[in-house]
Each structure stands twice: as structure tokens, then as C-alpha cells.
C-alpha positions as a printed NumPy array, in Angstrom:
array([[ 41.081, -12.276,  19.801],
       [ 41.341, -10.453,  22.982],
       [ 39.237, -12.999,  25.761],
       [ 36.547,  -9.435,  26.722],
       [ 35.49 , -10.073,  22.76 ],
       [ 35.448, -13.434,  23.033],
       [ 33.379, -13.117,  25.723],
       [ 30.742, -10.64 ,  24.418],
       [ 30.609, -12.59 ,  21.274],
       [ 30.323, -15.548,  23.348],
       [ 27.387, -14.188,  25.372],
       [ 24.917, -12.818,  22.282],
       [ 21.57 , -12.384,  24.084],
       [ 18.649, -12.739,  22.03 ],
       [ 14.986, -11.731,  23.42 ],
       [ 11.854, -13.272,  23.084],
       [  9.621, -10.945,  24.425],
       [  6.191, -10.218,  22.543],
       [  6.279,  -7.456,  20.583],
       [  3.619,  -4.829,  20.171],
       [  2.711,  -3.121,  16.904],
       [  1.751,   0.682,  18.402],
       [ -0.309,   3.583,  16.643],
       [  0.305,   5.931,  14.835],
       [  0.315,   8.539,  17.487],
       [  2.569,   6.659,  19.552],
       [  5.499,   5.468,  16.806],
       [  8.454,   7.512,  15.773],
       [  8.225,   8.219,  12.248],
       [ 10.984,   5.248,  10.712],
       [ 10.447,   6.355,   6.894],
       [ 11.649,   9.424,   5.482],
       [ 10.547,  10.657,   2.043],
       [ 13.437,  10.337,  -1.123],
       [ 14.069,   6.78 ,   0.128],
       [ 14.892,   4.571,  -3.423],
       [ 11.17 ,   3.886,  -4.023],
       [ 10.065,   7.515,  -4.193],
       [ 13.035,   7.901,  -6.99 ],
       [ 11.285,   9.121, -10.706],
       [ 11.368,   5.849, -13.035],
       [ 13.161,   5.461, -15.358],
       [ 16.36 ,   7.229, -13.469],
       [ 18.113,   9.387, -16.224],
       [ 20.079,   7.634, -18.286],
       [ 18.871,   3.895, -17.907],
       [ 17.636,   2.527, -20.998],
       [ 14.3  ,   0.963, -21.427],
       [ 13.377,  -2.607, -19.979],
       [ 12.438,  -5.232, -22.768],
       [  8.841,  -5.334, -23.249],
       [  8.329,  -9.273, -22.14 ],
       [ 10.364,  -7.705, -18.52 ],
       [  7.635,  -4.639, -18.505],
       [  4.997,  -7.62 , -18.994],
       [  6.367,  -9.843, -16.233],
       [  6.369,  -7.194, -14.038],
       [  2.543,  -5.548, -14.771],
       [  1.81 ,  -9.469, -13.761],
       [  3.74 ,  -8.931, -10.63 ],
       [  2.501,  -5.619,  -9.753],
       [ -1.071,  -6.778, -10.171],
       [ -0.344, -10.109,  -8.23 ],
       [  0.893,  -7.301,  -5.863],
       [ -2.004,  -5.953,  -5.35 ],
       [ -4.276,  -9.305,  -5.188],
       [ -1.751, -10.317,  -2.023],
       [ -2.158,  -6.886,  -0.469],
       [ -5.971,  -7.59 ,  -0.688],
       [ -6.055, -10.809,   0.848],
       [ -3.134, -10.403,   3.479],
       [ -4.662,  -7.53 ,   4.826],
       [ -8.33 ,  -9.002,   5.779],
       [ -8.55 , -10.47 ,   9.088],
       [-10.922, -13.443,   7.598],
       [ -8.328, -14.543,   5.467],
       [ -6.383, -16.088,   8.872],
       [ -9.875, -17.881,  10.109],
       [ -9.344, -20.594,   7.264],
       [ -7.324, -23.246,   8.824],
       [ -5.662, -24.299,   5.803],
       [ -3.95 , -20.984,   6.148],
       [ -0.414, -21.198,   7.165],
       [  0.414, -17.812,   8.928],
       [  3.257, -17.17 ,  11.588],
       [  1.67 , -14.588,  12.763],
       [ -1.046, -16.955,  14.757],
       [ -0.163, -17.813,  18.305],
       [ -2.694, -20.146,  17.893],
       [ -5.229, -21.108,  15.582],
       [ -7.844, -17.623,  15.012],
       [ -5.388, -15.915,  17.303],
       [ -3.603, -13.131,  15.579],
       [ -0.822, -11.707,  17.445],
       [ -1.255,  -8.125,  15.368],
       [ -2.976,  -6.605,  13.124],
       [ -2.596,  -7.491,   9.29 ],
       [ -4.253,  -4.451,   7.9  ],
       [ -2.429,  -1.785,  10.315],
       [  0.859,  -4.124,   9.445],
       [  0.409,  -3.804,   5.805],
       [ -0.456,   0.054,   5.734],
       [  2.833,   1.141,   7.643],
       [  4.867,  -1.274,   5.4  ],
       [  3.631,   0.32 ,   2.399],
       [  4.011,   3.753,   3.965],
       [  7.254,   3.398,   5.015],
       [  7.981,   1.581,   1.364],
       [  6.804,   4.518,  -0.564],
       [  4.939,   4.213,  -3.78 ],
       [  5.265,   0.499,  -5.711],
       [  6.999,   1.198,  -8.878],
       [  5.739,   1.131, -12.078],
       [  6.436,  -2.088, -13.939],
       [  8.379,  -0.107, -16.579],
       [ 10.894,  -0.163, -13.541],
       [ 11.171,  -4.157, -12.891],
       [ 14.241,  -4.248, -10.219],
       [ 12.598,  -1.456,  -8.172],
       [  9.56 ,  -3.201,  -8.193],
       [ 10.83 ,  -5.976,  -7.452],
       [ 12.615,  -5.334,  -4.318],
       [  9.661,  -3.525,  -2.97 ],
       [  7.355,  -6.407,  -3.922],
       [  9.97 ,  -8.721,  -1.715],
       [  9.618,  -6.081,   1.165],
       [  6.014,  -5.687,   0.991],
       [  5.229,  -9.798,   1.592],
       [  8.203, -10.2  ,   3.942],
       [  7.056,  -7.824,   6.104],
       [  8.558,  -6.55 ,   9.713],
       [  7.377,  -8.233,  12.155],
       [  6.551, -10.838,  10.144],
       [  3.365, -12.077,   8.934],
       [  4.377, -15.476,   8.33 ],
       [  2.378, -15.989,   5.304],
       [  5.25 , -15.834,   2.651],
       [  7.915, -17.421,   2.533],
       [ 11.662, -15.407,   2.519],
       [ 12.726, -13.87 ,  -0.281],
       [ 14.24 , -10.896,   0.315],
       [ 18.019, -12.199,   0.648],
       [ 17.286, -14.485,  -2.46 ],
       [ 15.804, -11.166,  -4.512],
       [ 19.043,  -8.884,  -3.679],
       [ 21.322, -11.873,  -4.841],
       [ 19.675, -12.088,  -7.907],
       [ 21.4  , -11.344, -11.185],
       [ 19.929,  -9.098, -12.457],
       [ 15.781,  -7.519, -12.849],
       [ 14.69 , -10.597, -14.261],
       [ 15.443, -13.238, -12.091],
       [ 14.538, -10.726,  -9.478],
       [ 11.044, -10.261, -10.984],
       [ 10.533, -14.049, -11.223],
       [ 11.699, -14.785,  -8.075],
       [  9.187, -12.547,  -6.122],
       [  6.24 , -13.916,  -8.88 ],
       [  6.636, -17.618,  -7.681],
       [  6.67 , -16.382,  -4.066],
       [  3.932, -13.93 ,  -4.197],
       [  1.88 , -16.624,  -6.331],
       [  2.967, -19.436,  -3.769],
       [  1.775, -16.574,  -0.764],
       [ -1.494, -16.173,  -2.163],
       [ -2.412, -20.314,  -3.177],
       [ -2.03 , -20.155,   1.212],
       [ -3.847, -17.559,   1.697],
       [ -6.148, -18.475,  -0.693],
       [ -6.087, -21.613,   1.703],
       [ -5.025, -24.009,  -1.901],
       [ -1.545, -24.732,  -0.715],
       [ -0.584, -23.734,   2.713],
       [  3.491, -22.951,   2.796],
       [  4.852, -25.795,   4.405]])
């Protein structure tokens, strides 16, 4: 390896400055429409799910929605027993959940329909690891695009999102 590589590889700066989450007004538009989640379900051709899949994932999409709920209010991260990244310090939010969560699921597109369980389930994995994070969840995006097939995929984002809300529920905080 030539020693200017070695070098730059040797000298990988990483910042810690605070970020800022910015309007609307002021942010670049990151998401453009025909992304994978704005794809018609099923895509030609597939063949139907099995109906205990379709059922695992109408669980998951509602469980979904419950998370969304409860991520999103503010009052959810007053509850001590509430483990959340996102606090600098105890009722301290470094951003806003509910602005957060609405650009998230903007930029994801529509959730999928259950009747499409790996599509929902990689959107469901984006949607409670979220960008900056909201450290309420724990990571399971790399685990959900590893998986082998819809599935496993579908059950591994059911015992995180189910794990995500018992904390914010303030039942079992993450860690």
C-alpha cells in the first residue's frame, strides 16, 4: 500500500459536532418518489405469501403503527424508565421525535401492505432505526437485510419493535 493511503486511512477523522434537524423550508429534498417502497405489491410475477406470513406481518404493521404513536409524543421521553439516546440528559431531547418521525416516513414512502412481508419489513426496520437516531430501538437494520428470507425478516423486526415499545411503554427499558 502506497504510505499517502496509508496515511489517509491512518488519519480517518470522525466529528462530533451536534447536529441539527432543520425545516422543511430549509432541507434539500433527500427522497425521491419510485424509491422500492412506492413499488405496486405484489410486483408482477411473485407469487402469493403464505397466509400465517400475511398474518405475522398485519401484527407487525399494526405494532407499526402503535410504535409510531408512542415514539412520536414528546411525553413518552418524560418517563424515566424510558431508555432513549436521543436525551442529552434526562427530559432533555436533543430533537424533535414527531418532526423526526414524519420526514422518516416521508422519505420511506408508504408502509407496505402486509400481503408484501419483506417490503414491510425492511421499512418497519428503517422506520424504528431512524437517522439521526432516536435511541429508543435497538439495531436491526443490518440483522433484517441478512435475514434469509421474509420470514425471519418479519420476526426479527416484531421482537424489536415489541422490545421498542415495552421501553417506551417504560415496562422494559433497552438495556
Amino acid at each position: 500500500m502506497p504510505a499517502a493511503v496509508a496515511e489517509a486511512a491512518h488519519h480517518t477523522e470522525w466529528s462530533l459536532t451536534p447536529f441539527e434537524v432543520l425545516a422543511d423550508a430549509d432541507e434539500a429534498p433527500l427522497y425521491e418518489p419510485g424509491g422500492v417502497c412506492d413499488a405496486a405489491w405484489p410486483a408482477e410475477g411473485d407469487s402469493p405469501p403464505p397466509a400465517s406470513l400475511v398474518e405475522a406481518a398485519a401484527r407487525l404493521s399494526a405494532d407499526l403503527e402503535a410504535w409510531r404513536r408512542l415514539a412520536a409524543e414528546r411525553s413518552t421521553y418524560d418517563d424515566p424508565a424510558v431508555t432513549a439516546g436521543a436525551r442529552a440528559r434526562r427530559g432533555d431531547l436533543r430533537l424533535d421525535p414527531a418532526l423526526l418521525l414524519a420526514r422518516v416516513c416521508r422519505d420511506l414512502g408508504p408502509k407496505p401492505p402486509p400481503e408484501a412481508p419483506t417490503a414491510l419489513a425492511l421499512w418497519g426496520g428503517a422506520l424504528i432505526n431512524p437517522l439521526p437516531s432516536l435511541g429508543v430501538s435497538t439495531e436491526v437494520r443490518g440483522a433484517v437485510l441478512e435475514a434469509q428470507g421474509a420470514a425471519e425478516r418479519v420476526a426479527l423486526v416484531q421482537r424489536a419493535v415489541s422490545r421498542s415499545i415495552a421501553n417506551l411503554e417504560g415496562r422494559r427499558p433497552l438495556f
